[in-house]
PDB file of N, CA and C in Angstrom:
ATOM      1  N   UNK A   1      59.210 -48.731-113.256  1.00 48.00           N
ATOM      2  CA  UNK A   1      59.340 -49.829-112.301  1.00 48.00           C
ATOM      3  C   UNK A   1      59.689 -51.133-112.999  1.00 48.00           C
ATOM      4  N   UNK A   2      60.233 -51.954-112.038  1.00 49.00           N
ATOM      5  CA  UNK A   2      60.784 -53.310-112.671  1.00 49.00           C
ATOM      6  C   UNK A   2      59.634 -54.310-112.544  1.00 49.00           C
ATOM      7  N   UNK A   3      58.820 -54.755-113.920  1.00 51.00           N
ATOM      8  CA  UNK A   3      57.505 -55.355-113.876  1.00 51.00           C
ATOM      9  C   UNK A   3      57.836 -56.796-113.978  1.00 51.00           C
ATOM     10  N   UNK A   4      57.905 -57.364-112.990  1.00 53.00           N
ATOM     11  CA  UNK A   4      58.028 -59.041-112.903  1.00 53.00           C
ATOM     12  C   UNK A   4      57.265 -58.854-111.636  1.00 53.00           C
ATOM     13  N   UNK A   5      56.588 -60.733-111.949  1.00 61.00           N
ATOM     14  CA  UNK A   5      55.927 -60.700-110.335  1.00 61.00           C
ATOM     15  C   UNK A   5      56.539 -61.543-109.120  1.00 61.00           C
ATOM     16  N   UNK A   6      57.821 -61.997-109.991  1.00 74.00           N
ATOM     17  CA  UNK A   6      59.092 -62.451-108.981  1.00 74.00           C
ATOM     18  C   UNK A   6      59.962 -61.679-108.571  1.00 74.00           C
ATOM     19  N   UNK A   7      59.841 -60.397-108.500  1.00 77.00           N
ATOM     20  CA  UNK A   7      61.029 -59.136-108.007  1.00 77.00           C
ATOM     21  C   UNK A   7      60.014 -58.272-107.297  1.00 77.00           C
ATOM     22  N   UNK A   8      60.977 -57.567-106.333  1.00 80.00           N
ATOM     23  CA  UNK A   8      60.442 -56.386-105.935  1.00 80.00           C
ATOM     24  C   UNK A   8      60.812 -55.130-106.006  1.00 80.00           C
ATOM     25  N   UNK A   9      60.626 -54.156-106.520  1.00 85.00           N
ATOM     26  CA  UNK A   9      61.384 -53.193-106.237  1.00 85.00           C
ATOM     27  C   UNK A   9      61.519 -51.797-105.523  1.00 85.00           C
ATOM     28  N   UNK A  10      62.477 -51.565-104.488  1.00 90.00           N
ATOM     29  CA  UNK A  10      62.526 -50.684-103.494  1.00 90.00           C
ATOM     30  C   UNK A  10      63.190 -49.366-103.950  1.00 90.00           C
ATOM     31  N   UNK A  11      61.908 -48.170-104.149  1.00 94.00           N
ATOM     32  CA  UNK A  11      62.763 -47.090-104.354  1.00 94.00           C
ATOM     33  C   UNK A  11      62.674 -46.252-103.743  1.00 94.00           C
ATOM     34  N   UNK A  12      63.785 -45.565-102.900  1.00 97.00           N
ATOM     35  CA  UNK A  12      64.198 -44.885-101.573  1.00 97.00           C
ATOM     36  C   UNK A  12      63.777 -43.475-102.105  1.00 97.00           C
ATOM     37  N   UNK A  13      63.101 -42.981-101.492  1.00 98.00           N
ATOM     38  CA  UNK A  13      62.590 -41.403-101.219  1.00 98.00           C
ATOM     39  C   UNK A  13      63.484 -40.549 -99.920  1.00 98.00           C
ATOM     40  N   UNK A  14      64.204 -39.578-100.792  1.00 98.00           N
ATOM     41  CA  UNK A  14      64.632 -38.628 -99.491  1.00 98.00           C
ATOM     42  C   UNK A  14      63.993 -37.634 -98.765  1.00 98.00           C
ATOM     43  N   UNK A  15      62.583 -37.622 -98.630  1.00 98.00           N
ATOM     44  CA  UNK A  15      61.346 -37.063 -97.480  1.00 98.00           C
ATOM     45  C   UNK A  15      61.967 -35.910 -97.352  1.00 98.00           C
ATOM     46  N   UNK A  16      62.399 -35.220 -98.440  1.00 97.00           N
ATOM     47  CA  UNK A  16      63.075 -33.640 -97.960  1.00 97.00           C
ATOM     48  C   UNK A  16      64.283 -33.574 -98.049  1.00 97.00           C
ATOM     49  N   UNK A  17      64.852 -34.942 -97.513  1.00 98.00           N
ATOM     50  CA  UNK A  17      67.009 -34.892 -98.222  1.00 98.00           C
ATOM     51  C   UNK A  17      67.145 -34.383 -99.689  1.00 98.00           C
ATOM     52  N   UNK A  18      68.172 -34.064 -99.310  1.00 98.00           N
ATOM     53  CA  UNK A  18      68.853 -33.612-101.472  1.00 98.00           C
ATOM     54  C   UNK A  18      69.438 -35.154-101.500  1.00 98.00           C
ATOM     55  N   UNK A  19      70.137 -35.410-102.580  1.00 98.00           N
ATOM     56  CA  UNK A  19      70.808 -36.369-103.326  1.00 98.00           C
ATOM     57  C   UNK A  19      69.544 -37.359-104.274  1.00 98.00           C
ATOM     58  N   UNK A  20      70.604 -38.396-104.130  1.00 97.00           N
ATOM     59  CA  UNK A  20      69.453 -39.717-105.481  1.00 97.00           C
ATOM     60  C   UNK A  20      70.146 -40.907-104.686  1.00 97.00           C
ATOM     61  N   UNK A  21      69.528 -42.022-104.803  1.00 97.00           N
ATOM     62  CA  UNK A  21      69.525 -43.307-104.697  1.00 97.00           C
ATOM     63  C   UNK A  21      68.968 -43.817-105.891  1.00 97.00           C
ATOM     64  N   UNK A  22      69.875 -45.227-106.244  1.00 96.00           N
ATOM     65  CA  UNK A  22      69.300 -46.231-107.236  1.00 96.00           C
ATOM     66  C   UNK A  22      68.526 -46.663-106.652  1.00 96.00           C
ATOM     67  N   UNK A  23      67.337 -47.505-107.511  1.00 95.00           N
ATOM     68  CA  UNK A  23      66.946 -48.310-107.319  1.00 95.00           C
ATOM     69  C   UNK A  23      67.177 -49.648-106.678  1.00 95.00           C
ATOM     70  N   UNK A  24      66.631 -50.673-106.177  1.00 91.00           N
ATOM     71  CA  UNK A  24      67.164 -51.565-105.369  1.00 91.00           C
ATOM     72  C   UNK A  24      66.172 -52.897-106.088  1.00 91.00           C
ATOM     73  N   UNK A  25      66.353 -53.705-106.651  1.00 86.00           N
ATOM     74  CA  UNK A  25      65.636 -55.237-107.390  1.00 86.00           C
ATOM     75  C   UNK A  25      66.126 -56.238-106.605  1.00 86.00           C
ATOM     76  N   UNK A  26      64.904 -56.840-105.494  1.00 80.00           N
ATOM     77  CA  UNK A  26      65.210 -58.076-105.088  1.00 80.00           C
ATOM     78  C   UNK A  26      64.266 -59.168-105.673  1.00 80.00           C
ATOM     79  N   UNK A  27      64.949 -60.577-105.561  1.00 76.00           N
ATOM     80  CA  UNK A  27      64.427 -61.284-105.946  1.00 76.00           C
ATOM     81  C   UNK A  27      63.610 -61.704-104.794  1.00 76.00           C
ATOM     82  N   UNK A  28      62.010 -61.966-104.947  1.00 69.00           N
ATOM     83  CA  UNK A  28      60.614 -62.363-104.417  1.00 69.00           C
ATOM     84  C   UNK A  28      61.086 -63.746-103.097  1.00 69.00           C
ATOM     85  N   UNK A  29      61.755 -64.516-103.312  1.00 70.00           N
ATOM     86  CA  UNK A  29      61.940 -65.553-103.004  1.00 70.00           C
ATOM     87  C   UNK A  29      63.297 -66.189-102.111  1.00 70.00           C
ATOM     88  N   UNK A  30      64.480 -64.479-102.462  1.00 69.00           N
ATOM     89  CA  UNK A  30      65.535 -65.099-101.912  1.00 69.00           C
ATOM     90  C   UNK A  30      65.079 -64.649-100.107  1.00 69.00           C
ATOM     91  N   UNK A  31      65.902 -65.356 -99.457  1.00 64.00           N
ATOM     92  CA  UNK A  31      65.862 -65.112 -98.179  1.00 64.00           C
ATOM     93  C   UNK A  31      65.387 -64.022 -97.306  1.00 64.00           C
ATOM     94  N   UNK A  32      66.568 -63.138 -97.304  1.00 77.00           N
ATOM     95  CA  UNK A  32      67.022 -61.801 -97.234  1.00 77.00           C
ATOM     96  C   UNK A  32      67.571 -60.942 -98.215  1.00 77.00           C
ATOM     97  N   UNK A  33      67.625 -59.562 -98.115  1.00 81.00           N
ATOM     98  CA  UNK A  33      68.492 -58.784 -98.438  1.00 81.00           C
ATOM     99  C   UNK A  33      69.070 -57.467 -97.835  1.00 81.00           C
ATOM    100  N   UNK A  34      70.261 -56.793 -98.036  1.00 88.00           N
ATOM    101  CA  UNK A  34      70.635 -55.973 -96.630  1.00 88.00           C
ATOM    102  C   UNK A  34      70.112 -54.793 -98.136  1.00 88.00           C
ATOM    103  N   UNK A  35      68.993 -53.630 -97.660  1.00 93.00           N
ATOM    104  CA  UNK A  35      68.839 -52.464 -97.703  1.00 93.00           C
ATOM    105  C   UNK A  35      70.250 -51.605 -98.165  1.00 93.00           C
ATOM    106  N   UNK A  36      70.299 -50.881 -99.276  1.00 94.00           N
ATOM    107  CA  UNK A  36      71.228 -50.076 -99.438  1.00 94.00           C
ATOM    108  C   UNK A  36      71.580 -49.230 -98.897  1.00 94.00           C
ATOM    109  N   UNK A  37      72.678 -48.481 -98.575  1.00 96.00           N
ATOM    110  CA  UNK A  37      73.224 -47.523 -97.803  1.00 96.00           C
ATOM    111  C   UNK A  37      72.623 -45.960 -97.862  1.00 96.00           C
ATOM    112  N   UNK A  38      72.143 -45.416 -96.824  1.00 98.00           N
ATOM    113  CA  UNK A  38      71.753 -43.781 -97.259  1.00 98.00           C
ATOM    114  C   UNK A  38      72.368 -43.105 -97.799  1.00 98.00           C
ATOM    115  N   UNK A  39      71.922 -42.413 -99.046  1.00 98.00           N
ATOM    116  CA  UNK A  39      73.062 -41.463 -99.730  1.00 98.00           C
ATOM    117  C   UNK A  39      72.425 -40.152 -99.816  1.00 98.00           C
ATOM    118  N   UNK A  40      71.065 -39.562 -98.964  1.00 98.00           N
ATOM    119  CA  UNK A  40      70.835 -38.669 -98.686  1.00 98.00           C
ATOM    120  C   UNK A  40      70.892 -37.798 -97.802  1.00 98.00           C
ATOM    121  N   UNK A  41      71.249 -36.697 -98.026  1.00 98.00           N
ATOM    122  CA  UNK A  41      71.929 -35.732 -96.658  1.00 98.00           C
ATOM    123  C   UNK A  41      70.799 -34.439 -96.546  1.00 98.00           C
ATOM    124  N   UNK A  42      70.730 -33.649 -95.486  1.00 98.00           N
ATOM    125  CA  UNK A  42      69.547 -32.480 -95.146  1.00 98.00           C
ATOM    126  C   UNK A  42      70.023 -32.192 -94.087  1.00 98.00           C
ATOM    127  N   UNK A  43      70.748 -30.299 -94.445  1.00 97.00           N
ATOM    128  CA  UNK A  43      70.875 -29.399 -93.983  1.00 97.00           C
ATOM    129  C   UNK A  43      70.585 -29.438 -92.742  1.00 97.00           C
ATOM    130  N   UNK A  44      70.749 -29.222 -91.578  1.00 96.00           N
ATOM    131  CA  UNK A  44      70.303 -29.281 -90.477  1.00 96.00           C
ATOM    132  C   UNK A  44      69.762 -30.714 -89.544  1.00 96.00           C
ATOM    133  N   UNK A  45      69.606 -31.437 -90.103  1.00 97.00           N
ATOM    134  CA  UNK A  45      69.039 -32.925 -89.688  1.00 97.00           C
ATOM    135  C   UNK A  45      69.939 -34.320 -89.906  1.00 97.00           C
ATOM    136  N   UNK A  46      69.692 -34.840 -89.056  1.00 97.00           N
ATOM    137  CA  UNK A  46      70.533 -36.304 -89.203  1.00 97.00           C
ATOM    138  C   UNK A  46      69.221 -37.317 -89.636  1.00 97.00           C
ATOM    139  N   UNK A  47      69.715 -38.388 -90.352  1.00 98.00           N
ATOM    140  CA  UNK A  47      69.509 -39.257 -90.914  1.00 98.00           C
ATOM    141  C   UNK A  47      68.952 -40.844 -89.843  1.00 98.00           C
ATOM    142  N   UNK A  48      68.159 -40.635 -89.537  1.00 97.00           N
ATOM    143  CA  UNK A  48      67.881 -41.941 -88.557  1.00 97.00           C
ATOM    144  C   UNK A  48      67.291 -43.121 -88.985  1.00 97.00           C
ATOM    145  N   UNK A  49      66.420 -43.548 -90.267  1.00 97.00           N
ATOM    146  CA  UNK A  49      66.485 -44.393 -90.892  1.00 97.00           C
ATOM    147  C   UNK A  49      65.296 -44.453 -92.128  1.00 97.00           C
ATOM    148  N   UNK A  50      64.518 -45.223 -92.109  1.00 96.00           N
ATOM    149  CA  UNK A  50      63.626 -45.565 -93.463  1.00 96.00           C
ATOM    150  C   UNK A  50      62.063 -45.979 -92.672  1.00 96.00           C
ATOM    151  N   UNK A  51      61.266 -45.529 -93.502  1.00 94.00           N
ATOM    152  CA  UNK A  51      59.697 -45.979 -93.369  1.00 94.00           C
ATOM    153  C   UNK A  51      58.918 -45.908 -94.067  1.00 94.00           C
ATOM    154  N   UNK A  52      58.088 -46.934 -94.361  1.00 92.00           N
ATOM    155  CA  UNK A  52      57.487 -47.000 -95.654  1.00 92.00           C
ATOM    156  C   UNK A  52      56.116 -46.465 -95.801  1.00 92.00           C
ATOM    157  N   UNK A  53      55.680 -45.114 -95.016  1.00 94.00           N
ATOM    158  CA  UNK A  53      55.253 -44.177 -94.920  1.00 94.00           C
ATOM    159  C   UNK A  53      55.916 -42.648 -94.690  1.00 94.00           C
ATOM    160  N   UNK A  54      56.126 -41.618 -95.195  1.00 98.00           N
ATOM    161  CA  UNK A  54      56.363 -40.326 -95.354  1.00 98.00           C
ATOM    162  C   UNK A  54      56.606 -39.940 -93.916  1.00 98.00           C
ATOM    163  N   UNK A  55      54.981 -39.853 -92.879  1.00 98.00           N
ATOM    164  CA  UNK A  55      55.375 -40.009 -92.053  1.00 98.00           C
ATOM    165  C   UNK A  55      55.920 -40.614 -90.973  1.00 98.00           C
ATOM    166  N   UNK A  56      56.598 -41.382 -91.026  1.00 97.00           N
ATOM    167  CA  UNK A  56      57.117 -42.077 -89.993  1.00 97.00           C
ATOM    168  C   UNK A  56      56.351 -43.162 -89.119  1.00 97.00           C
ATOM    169  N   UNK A  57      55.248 -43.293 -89.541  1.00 96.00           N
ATOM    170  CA  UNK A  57      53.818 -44.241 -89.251  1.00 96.00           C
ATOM    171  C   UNK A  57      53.448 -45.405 -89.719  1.00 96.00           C
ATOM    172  N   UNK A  58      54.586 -45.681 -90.954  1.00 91.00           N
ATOM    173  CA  UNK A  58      54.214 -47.576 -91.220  1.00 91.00           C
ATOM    174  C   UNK A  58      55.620 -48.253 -90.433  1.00 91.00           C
ATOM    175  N   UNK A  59      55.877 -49.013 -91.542  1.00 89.00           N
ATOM    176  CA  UNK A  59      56.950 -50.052 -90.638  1.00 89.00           C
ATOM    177  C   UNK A  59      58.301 -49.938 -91.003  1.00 89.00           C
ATOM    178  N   UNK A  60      59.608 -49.211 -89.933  1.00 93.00           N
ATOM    179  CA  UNK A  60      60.849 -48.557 -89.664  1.00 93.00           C
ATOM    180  C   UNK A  60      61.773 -49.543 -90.100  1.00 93.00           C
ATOM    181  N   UNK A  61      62.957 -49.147 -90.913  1.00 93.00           N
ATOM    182  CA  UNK A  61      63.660 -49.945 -91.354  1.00 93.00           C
ATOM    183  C   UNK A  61      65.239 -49.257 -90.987  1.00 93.00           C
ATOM    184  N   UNK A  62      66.217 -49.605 -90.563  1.00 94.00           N
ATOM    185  CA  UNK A  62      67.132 -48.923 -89.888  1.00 94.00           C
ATOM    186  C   UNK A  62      68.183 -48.768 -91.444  1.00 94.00           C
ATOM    187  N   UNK A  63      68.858 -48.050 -91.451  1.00 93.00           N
ATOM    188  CA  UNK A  63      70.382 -48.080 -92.634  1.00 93.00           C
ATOM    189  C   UNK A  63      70.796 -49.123 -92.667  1.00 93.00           C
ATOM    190  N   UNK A  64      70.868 -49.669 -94.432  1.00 91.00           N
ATOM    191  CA  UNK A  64      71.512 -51.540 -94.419  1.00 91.00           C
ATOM    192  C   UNK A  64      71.002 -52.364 -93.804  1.00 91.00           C
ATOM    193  N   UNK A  65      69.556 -52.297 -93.415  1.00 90.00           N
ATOM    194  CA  UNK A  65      69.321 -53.459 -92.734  1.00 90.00           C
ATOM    195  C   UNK A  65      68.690 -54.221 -93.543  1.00 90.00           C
ATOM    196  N   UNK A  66      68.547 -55.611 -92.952  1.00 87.00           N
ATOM    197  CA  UNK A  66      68.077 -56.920 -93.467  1.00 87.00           C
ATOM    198  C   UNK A  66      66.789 -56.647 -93.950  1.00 87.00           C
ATOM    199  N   UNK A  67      66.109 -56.869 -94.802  1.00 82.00           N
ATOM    200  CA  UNK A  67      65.010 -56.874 -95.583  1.00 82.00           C
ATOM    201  C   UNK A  67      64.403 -58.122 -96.132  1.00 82.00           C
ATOM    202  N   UNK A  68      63.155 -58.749 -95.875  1.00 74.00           N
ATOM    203  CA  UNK A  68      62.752 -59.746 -96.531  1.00 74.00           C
ATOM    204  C   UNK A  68      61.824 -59.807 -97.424  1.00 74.00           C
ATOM    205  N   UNK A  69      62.029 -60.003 -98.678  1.00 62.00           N
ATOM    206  CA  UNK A  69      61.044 -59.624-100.008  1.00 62.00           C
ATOM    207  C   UNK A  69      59.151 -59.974 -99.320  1.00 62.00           C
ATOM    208  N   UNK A  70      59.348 -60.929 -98.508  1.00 57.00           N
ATOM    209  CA  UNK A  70      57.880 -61.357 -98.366  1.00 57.00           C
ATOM    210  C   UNK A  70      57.528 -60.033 -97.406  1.00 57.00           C
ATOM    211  N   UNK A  71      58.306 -59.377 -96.819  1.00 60.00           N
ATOM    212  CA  UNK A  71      57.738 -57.886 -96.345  1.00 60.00           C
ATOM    213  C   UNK A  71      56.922 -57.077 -97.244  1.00 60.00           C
ATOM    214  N   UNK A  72      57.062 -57.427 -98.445  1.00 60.00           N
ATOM    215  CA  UNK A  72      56.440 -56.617 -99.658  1.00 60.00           C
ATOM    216  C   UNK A  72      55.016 -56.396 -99.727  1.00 60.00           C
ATOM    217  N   UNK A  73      54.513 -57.635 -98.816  1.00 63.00           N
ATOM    218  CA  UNK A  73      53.246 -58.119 -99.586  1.00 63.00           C
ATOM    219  C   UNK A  73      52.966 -58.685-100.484  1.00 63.00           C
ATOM    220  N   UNK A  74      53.729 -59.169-101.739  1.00 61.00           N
ATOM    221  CA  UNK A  74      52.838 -59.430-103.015  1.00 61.00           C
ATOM    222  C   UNK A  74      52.914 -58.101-103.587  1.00 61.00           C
ATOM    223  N   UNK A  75      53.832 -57.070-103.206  1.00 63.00           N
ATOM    224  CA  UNK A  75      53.629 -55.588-104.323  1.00 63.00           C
ATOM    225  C   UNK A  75      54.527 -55.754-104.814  1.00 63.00           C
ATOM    226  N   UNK A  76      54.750 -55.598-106.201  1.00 74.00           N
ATOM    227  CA  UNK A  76      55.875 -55.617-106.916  1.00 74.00           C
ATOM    228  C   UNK A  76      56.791 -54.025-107.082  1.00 74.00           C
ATOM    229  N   UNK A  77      56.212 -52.771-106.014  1.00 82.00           N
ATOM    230  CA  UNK A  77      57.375 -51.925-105.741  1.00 82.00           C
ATOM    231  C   UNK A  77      56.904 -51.772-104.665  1.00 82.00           C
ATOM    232  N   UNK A  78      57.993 -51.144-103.676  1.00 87.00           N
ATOM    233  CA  UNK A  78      58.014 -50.341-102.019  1.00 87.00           C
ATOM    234  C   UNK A  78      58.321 -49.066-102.084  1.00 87.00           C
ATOM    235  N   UNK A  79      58.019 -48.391-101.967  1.00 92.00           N
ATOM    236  CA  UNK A  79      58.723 -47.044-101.810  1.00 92.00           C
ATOM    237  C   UNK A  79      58.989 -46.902 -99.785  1.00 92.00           C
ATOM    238  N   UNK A  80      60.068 -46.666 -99.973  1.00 95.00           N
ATOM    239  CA  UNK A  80      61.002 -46.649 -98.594  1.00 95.00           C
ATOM    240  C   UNK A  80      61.759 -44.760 -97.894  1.00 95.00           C
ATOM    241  N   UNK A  81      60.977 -44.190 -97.242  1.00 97.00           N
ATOM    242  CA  UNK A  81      61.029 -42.490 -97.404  1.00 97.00           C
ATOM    243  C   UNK A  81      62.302 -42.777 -96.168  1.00 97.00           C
ATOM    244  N   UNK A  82      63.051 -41.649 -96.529  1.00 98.00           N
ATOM    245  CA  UNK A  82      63.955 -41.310 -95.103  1.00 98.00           C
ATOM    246  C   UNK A  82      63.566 -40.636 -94.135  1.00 98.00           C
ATOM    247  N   UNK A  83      64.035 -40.796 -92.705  1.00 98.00           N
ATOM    248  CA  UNK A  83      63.194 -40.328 -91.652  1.00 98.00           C
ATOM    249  C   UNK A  83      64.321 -39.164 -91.057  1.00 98.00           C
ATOM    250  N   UNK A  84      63.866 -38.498 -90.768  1.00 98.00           N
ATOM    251  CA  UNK A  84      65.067 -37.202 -90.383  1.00 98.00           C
ATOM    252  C   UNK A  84      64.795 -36.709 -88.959  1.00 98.00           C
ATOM    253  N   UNK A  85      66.013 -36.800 -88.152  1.00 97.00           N
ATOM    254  CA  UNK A  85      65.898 -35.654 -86.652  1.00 97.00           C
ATOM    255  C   UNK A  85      66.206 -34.859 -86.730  1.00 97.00           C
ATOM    256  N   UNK A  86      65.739 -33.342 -86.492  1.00 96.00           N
ATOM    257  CA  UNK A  86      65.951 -31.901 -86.023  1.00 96.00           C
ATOM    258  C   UNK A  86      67.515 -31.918 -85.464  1.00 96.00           C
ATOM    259  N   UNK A  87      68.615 -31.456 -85.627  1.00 96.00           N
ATOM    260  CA  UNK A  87      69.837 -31.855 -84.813  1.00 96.00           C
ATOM    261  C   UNK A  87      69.842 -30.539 -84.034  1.00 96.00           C
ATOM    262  N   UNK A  88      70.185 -30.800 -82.554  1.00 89.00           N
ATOM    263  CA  UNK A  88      70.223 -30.282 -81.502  1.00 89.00           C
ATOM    264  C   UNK A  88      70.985 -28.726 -81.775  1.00 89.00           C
ATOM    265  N   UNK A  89      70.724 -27.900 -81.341  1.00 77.00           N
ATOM    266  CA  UNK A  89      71.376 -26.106 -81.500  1.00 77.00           C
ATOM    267  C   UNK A  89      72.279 -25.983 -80.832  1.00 77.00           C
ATOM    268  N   UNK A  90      72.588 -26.602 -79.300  1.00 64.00           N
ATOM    269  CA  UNK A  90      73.129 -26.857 -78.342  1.00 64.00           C
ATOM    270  C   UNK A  90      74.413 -25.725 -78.732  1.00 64.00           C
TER     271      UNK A  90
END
């Protein structure tokens, strides 16, 4: 992890997707920042967005969206899991 207590750093978990994501270092103080793009994919399921619980039970963050370091808390990392839908058999 990136140990400053002016950064944060967000590292994206694919909750069962294959692939990798970098890491993501924002600075503590700037405004905003837009969330990096999903680069994880899973067999059968679509990709609906981010939560900073496994299950889908803390607080939802959509693809690229706006992010504000003071969301952090004061933690100097987030871990951010992908949230997946069952896609229809139809």
């Amino acid at each position: 992890p990136y140990w400053s207590k002016d950064y944060t750093e967000i590292t994206f978990n694919g909750n069962g997707g294959a692939g990798s994501m970098q890491n993501q270092i924002h600075d503590r103080y700037a405004s905003v920042m837009l969330l990096f793009e999903n680069k994880f994919t899973r067999d059968g399921y679509s990709f609906v967005g981010w939560n900073t619980v496994a299950d889908g039970s803390g607080v939802a963050y959509s693809d690229c969206e706006y992010f504000m370091p003071v969301e952090a808390n004061g933690k100097s990392e987030v871990i951010l899991y992908a949230q997946w839908k069952e896609n229809s058999t139809n």
